[in-house]
mmCIF file of C-alpha atoms in Angstrom:
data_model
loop_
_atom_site.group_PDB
_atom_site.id
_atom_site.type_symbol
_atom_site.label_atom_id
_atom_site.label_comp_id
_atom_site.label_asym_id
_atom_site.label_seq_id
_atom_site.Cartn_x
_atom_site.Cartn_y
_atom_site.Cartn_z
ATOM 1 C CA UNK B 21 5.292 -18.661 -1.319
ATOM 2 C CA UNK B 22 2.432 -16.725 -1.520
ATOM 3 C CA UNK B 23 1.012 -14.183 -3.581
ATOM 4 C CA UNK B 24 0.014 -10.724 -1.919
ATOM 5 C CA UNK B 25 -2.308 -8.439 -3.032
ATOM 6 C CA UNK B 26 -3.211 -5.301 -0.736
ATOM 7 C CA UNK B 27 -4.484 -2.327 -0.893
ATOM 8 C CA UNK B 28 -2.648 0.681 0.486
ATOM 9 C CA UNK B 29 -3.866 3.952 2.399
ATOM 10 C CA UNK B 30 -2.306 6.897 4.129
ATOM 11 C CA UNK B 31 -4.794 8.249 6.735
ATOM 12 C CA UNK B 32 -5.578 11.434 9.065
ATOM 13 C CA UNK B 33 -4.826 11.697 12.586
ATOM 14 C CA UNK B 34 -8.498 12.727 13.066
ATOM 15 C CA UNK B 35 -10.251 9.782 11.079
ATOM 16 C CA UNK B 36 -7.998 7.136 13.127
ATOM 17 C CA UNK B 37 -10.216 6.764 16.403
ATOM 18 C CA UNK B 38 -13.308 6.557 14.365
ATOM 19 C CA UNK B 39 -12.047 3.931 11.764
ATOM 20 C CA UNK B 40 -10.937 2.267 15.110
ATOM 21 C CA UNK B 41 -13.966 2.165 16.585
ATOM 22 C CA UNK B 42 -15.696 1.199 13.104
ATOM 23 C CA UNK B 43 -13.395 -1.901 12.801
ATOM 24 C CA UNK B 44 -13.086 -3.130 16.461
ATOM 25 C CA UNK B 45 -17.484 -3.117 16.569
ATOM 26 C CA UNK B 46 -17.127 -5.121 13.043
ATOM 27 C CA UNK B 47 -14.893 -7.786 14.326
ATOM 28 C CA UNK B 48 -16.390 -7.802 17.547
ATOM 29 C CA UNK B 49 -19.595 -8.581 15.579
ATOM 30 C CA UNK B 50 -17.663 -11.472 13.570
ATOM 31 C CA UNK B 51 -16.409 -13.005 16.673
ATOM 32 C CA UNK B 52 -20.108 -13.550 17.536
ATOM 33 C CA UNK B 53 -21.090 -14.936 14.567
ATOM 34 C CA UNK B 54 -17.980 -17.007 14.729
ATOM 35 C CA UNK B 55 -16.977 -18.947 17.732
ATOM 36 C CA UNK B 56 -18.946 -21.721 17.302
ATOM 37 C CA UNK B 57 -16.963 -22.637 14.972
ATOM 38 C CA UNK B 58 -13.740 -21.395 15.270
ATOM 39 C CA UNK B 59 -11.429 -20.233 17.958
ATOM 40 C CA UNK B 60 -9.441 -17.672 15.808
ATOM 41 C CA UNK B 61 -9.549 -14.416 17.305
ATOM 42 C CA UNK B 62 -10.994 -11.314 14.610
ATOM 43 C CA UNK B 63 -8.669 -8.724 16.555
ATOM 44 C CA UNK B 64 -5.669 -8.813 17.605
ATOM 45 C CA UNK B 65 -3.417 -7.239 20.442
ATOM 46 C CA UNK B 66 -0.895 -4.585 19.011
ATOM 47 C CA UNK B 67 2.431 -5.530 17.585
ATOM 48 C CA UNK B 68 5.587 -3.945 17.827
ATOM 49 C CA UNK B 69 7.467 -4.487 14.444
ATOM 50 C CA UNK B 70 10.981 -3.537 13.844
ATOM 51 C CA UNK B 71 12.091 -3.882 9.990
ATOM 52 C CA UNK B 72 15.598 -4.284 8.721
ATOM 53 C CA UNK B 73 16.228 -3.770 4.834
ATOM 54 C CA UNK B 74 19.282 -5.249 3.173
ATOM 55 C CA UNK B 75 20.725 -5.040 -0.496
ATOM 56 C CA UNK B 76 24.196 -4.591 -1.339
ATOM 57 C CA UNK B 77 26.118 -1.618 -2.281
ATOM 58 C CA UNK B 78 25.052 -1.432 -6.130
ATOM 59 C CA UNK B 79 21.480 -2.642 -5.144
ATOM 60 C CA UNK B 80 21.636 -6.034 -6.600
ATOM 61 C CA UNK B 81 17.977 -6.808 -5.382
ATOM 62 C CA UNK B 82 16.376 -3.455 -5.531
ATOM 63 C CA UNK B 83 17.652 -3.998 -9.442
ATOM 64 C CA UNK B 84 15.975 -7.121 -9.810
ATOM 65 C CA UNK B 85 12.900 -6.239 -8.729
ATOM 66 C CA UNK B 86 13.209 -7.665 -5.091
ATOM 67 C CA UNK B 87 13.168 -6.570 -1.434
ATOM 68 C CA UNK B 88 14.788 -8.379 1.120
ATOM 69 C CA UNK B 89 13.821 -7.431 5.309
ATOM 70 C CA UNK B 90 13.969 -9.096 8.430
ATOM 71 C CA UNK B 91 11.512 -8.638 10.611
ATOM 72 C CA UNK B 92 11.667 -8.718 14.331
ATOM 73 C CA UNK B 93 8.386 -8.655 16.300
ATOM 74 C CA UNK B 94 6.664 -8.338 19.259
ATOM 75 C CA UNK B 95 3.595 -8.965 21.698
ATOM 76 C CA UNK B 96 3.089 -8.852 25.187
ATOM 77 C CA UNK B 97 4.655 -12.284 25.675
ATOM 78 C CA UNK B 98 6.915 -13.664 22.541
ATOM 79 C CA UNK B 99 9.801 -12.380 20.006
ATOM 80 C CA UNK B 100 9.581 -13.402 16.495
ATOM 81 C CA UNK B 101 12.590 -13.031 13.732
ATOM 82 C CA UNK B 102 11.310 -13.366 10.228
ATOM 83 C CA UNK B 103 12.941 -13.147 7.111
ATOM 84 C CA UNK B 104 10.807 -11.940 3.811
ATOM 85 C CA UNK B 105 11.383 -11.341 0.404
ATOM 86 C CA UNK B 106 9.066 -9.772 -2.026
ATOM 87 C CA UNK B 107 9.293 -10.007 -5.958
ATOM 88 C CA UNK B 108 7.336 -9.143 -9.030
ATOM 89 C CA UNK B 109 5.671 -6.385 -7.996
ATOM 90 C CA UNK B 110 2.777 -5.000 -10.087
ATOM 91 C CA UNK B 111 1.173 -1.326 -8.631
ATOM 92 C CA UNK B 112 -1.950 0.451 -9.986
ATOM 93 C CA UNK B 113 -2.833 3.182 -8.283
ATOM 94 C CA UNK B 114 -2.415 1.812 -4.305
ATOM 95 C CA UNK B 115 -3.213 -1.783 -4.925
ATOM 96 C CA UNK B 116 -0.176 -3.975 -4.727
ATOM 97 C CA UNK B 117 0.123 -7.246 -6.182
ATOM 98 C CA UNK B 118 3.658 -9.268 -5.590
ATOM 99 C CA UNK B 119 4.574 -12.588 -4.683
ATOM 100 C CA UNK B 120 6.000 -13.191 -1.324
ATOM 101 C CA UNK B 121 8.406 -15.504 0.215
ATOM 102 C CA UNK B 122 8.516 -15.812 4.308
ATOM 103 C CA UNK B 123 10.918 -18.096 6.803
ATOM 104 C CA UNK B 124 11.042 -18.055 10.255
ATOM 105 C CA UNK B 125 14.971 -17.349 11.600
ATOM 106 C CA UNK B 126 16.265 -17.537 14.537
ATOM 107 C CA UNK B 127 17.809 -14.208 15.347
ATOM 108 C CA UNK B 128 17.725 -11.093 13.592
ATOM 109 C CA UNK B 129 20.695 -11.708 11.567
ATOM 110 C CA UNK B 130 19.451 -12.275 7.833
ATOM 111 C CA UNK B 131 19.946 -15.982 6.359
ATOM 112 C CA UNK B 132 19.036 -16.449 2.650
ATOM 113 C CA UNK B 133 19.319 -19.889 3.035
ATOM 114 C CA UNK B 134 16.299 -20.806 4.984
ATOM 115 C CA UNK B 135 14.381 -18.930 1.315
ATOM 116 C CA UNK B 136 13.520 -21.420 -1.654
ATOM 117 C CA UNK B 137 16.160 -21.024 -4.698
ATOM 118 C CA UNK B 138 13.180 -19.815 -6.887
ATOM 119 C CA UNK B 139 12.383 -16.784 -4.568
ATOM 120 C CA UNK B 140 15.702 -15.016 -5.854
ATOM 121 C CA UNK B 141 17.215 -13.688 -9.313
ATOM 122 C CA UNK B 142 17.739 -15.968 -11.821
ATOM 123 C CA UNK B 143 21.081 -17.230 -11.957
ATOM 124 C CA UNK B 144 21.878 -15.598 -8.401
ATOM 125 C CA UNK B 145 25.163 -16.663 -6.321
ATOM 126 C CA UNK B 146 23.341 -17.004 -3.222
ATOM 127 C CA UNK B 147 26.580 -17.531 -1.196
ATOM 128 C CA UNK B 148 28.073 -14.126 -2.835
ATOM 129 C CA UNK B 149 24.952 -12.313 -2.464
ATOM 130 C CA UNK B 150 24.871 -13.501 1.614
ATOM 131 C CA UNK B 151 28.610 -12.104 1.863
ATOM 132 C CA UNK B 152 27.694 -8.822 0.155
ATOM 133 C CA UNK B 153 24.124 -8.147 1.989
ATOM 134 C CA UNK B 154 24.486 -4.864 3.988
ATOM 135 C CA UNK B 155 21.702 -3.130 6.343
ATOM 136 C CA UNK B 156 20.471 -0.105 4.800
ATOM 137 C CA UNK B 157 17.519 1.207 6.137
ATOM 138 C CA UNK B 158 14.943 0.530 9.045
ATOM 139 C CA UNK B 159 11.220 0.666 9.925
ATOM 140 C CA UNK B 160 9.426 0.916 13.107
ATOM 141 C CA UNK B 161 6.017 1.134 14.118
ATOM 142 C CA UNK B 162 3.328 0.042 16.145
ATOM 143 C CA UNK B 163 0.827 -2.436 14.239
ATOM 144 C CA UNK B 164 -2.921 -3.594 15.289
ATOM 145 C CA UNK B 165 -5.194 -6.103 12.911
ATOM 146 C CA UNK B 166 -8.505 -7.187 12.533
ATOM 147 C CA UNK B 167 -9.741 -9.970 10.643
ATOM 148 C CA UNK B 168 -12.338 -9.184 9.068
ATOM 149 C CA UNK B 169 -15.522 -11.630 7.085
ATOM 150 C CA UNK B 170 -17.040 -9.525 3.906
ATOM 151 C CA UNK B 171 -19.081 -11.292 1.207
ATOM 152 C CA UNK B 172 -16.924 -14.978 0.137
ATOM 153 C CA UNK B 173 -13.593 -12.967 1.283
ATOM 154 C CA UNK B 174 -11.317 -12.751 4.740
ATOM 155 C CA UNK B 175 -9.722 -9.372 4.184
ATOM 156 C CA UNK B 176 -6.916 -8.292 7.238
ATOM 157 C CA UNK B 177 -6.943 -4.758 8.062
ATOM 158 C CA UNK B 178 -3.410 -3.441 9.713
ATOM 159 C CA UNK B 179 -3.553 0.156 11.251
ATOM 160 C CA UNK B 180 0.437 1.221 11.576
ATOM 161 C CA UNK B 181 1.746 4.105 13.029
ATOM 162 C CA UNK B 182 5.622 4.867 13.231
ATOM 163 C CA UNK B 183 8.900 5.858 11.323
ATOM 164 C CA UNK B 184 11.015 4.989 8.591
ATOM 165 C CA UNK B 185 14.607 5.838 9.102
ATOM 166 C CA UNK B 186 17.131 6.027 6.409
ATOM 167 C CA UNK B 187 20.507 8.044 5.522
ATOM 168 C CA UNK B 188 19.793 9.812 9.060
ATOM 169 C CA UNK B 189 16.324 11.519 7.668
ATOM 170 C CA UNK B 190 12.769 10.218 9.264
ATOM 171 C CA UNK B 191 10.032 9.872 7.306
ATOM 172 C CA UNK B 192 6.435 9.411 9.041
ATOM 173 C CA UNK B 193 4.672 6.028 8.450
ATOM 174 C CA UNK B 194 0.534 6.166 9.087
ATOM 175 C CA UNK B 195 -1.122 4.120 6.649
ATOM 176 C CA UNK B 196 -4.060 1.532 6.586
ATOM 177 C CA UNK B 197 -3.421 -2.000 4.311
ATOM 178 C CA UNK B 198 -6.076 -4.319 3.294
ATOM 179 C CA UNK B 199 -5.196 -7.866 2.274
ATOM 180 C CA UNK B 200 -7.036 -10.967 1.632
ATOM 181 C CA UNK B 201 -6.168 -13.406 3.208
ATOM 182 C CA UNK B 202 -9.046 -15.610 1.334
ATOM 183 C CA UNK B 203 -11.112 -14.776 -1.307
ATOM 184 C CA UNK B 204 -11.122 -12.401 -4.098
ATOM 185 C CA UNK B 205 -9.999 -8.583 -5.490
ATOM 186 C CA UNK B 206 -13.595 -7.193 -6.079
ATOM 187 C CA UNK B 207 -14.757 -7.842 -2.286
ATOM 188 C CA UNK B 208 -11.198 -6.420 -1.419
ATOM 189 C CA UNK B 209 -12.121 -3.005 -3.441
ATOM 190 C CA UNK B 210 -15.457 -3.378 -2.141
ATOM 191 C CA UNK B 211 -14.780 -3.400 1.443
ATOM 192 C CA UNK B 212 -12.423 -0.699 0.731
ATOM 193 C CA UNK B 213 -15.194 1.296 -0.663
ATOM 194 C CA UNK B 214 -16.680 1.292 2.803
ATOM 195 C CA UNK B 215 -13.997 2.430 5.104
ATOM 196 C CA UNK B 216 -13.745 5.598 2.150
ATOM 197 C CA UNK B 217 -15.804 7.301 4.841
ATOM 198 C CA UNK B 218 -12.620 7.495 6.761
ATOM 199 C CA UNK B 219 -10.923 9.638 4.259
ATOM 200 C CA UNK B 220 -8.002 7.123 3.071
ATOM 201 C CA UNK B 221 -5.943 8.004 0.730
ATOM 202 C CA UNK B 222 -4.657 5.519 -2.072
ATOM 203 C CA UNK B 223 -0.957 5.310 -1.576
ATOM 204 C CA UNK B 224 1.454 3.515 -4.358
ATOM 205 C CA UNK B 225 4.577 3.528 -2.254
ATOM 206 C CA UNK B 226 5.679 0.754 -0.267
ATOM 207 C CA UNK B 227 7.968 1.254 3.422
ATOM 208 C CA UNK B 228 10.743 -0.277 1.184
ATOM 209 C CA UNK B 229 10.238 2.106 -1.859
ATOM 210 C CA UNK B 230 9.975 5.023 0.775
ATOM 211 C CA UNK B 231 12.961 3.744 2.133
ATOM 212 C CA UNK B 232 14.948 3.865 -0.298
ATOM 213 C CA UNK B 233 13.647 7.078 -1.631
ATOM 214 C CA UNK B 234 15.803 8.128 1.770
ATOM 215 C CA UNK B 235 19.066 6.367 2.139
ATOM 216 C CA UNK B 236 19.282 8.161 -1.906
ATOM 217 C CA UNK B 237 17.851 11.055 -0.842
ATOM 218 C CA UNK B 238 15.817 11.050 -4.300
ATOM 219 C CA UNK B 239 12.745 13.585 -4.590
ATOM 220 C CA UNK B 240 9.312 12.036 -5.777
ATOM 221 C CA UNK B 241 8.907 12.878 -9.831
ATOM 222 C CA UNK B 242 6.132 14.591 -11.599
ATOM 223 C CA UNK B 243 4.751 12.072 -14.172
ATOM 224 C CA UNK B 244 4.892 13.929 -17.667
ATOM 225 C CA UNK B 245 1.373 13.567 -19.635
ATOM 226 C CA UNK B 246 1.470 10.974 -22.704
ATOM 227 C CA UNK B 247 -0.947 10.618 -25.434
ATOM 228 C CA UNK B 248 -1.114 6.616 -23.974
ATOM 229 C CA UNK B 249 -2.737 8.044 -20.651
ATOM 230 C CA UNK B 250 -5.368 8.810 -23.047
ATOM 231 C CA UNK B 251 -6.321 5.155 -24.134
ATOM 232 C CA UNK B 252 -4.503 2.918 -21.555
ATOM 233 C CA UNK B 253 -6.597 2.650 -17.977
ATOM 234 C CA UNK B 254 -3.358 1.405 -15.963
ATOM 235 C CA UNK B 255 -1.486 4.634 -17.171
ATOM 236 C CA UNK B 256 -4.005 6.896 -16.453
ATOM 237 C CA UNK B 257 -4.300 6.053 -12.908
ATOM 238 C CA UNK B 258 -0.411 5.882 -12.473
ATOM 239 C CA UNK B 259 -0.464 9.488 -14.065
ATOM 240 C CA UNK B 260 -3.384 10.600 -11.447
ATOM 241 C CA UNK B 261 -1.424 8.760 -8.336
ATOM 242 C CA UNK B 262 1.953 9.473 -9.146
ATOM 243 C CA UNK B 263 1.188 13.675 -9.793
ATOM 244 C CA UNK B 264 -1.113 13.465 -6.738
ATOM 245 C CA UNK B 265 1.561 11.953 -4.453
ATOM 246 C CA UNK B 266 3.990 14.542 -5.802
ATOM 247 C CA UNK B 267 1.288 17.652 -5.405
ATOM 248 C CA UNK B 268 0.833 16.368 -1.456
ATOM 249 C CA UNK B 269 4.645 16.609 -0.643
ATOM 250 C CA UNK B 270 5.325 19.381 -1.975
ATOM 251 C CA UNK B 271 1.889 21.459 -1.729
ATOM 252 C CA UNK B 272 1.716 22.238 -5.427
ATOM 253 C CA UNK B 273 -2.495 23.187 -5.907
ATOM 254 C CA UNK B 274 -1.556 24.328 -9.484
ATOM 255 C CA UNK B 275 0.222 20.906 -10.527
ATOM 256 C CA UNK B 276 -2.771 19.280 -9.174
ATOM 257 C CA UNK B 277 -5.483 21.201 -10.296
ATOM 258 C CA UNK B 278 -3.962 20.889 -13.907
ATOM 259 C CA UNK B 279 -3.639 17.263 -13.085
ATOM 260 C CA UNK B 280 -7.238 16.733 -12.383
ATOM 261 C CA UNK B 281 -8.359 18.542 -15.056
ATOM 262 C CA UNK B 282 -6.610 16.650 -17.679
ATOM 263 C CA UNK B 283 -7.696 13.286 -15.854
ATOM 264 C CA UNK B 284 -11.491 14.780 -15.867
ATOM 265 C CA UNK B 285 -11.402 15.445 -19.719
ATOM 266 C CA UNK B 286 -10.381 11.776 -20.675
ATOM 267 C CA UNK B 287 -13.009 10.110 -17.735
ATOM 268 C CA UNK B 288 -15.427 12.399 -19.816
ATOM 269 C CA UNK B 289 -14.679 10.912 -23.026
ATOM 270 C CA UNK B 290 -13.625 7.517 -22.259
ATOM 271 C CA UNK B 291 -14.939 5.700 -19.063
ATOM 272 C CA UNK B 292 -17.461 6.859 -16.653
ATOM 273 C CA UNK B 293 -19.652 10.085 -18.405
ATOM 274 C CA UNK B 294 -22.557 8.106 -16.579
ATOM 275 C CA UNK B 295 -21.526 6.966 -13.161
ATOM 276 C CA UNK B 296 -23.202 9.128 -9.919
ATOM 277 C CA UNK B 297 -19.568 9.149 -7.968
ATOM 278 C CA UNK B 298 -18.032 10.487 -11.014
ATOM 279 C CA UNK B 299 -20.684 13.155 -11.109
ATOM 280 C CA UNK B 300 -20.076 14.116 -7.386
ATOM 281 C CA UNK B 301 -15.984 14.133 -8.312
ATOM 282 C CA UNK B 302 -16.707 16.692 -10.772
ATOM 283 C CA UNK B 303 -18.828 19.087 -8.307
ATOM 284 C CA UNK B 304 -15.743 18.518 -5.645
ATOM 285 C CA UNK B 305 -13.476 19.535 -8.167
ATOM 286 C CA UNK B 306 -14.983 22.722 -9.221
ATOM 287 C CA UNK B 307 -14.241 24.217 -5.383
ATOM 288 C CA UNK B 308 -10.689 21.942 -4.819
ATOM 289 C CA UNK B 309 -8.730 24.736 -2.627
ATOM 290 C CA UNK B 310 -6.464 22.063 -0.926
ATOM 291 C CA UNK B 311 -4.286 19.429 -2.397
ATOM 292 C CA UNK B 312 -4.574 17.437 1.038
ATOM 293 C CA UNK B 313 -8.056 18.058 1.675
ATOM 294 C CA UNK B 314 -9.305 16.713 -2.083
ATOM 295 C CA UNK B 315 -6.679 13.992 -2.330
ATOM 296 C CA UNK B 316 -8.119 12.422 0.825
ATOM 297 C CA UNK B 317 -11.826 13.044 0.210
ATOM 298 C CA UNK B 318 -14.452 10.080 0.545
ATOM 299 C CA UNK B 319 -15.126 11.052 -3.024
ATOM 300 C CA UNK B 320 -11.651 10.813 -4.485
ATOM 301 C CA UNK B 321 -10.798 7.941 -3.559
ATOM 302 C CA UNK B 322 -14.201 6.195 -4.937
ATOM 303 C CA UNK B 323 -13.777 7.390 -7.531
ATOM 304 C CA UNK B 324 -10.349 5.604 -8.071
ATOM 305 C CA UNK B 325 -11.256 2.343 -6.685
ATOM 306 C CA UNK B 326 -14.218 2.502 -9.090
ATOM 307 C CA UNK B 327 -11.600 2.708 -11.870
ATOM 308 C CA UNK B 328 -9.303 0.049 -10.357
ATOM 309 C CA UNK B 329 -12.564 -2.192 -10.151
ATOM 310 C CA UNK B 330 -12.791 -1.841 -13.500
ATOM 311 C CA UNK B 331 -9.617 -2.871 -14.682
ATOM 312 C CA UNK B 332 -10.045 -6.233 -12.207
ATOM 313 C CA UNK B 333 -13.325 -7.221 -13.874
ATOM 314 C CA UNK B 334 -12.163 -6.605 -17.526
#
């Protein structure tokens, strides 16, 4: 087992190339540095990943706070089968923290078996829960990583690009994840501070949660304001991301000027009154004629790793 914790992105067409270029001259630059000592490789060639989700019919796992995939992929010489389940998940904002169970397989055909006994449910018939396991929704993309060195930390950096396909809909994946592979959260923010250049957008929803947001064909949900958003940090940012995801789909500048208006007022009076990136957030805001083009700003979203910094120190 091991226990993940990445941030998540959604990214521009036009910023890819440069945050390309940005990332293969800072691994190239590692690799340098590096191999005297070590023969790992800081980039790597592209993967082709194809992603099969299973749960059964009354979402057993999906209840119990699990996801279950198999994971077929490939390079330019070898096929891989992989079976994962993820647990425990714990979101603010786009960073992702779950534990994570892996086993090779194989085939493609999904074993439960070859998992440890403490990476499912409590109490869970594992032979029942084999017979009832159905494939309900897939993911494919294209997939290239760097490894990259930053302070103490090793953080990996995976650029995919390709489609989610569930209950016969499509739904665009193009997202950017930083994980650490060793070291710690604050050089993970921090080194996600520095590719803000690239206008990334903070993203809360996983290719599983996005998957099934499909195959149920369930609409993303306005979060209602609560007097706790007012004296809770985690809440605050959930309200910010959650109305912010919703104002991008569906193009709603009032619901997200309203929004950011609200979340100004309590930064005001409870967090950052003082802070220079806060101060250039407010100046942004006052012009905001796009939901996409303020929602992906440099600015934006240093402002929110700021804030997620904050709650990892404290």
């Amino acid at each position: 087992m091991s226990n993940e914790i990445e941030l998540k992105f959604e990214i521009n067409d036009s910023d890819i190339a440069a945050l390309q270029l940005y990332l293969n001259q800072w691994a190239h630059s590692d690799e340098l540095e590096f191999s005297a000592i070590s023969n790992q490789k800081r980039t790597f060639s592209q993967l082709t990943l194809c992603n099969t989700y299973y749960d059964t019919v009354d979402y057993y796992l999906r209840h119990h706070g699990c996801g279950l995939r198999v994971r077929t992929s490939n390079d330019s010489t070898i096929t891989h089968f992989e079976i994962t389940l993820k647990r425990d998940k714990k979101t603010i904002a786009g960073l992702h923290e779950r534990a994570e169970f892996n086993a090779d397989l194989p085939n493609s055909e999904p074993d439960l078996t070859v998992l440890p006994y403490s990476a499912l449910p409590d109490n869970c018939d594992i032979e029942r829960l084999q017979q009832d396991l159905l494939p309900l929704f897939s993911t494919d993309f294209k997939r290239q990583v760097w490894l990259i060195s930053f302070a103490s930390s090793e953080i990996e950096i995976a650029l995919d690009q390709g489609e989610i396909h569930s209950n016969g809909k499509i739904k665009i994946i193009q997202e950017v994840e930083l994980e650490i592979k060793q070291g710690n959260k604050q050089d993970l923010l921090n080194f996600a501070l520095e590719l803000s250049r690239f206008n990334l957008h903070l993203f809360s929803q996983s290719k599983a949660a996005r998957g099934y947001r499909l195959l149920k064909n369930a609409p993303l949900k306005i979060c209602q304001f609560d007097p706790q958003v007012h004296q809770d940090l985690v809440q605050l940012l959930k309200f910010w991301q959650q109305n912010e995801e919703y104002a991008l789909e569906v193009n709603d500048l009032e619901l997200y000027q309203q929004t950011l208006n609200q979340i100004n007022y309590i930064l005001i009076d409870k967090y950052l009154p003082l802070e220079p990136e806060f101060t250039q957030w407010q100046m942004a805001l006052s012009s905001i004629n796009s939901v996409k083009e303020f929602a992906f700003s440099e600015i934006n979203t240093k402002l929110k790793l700021i804030l997620i910094a904050n709650l990892t120190v404290n």
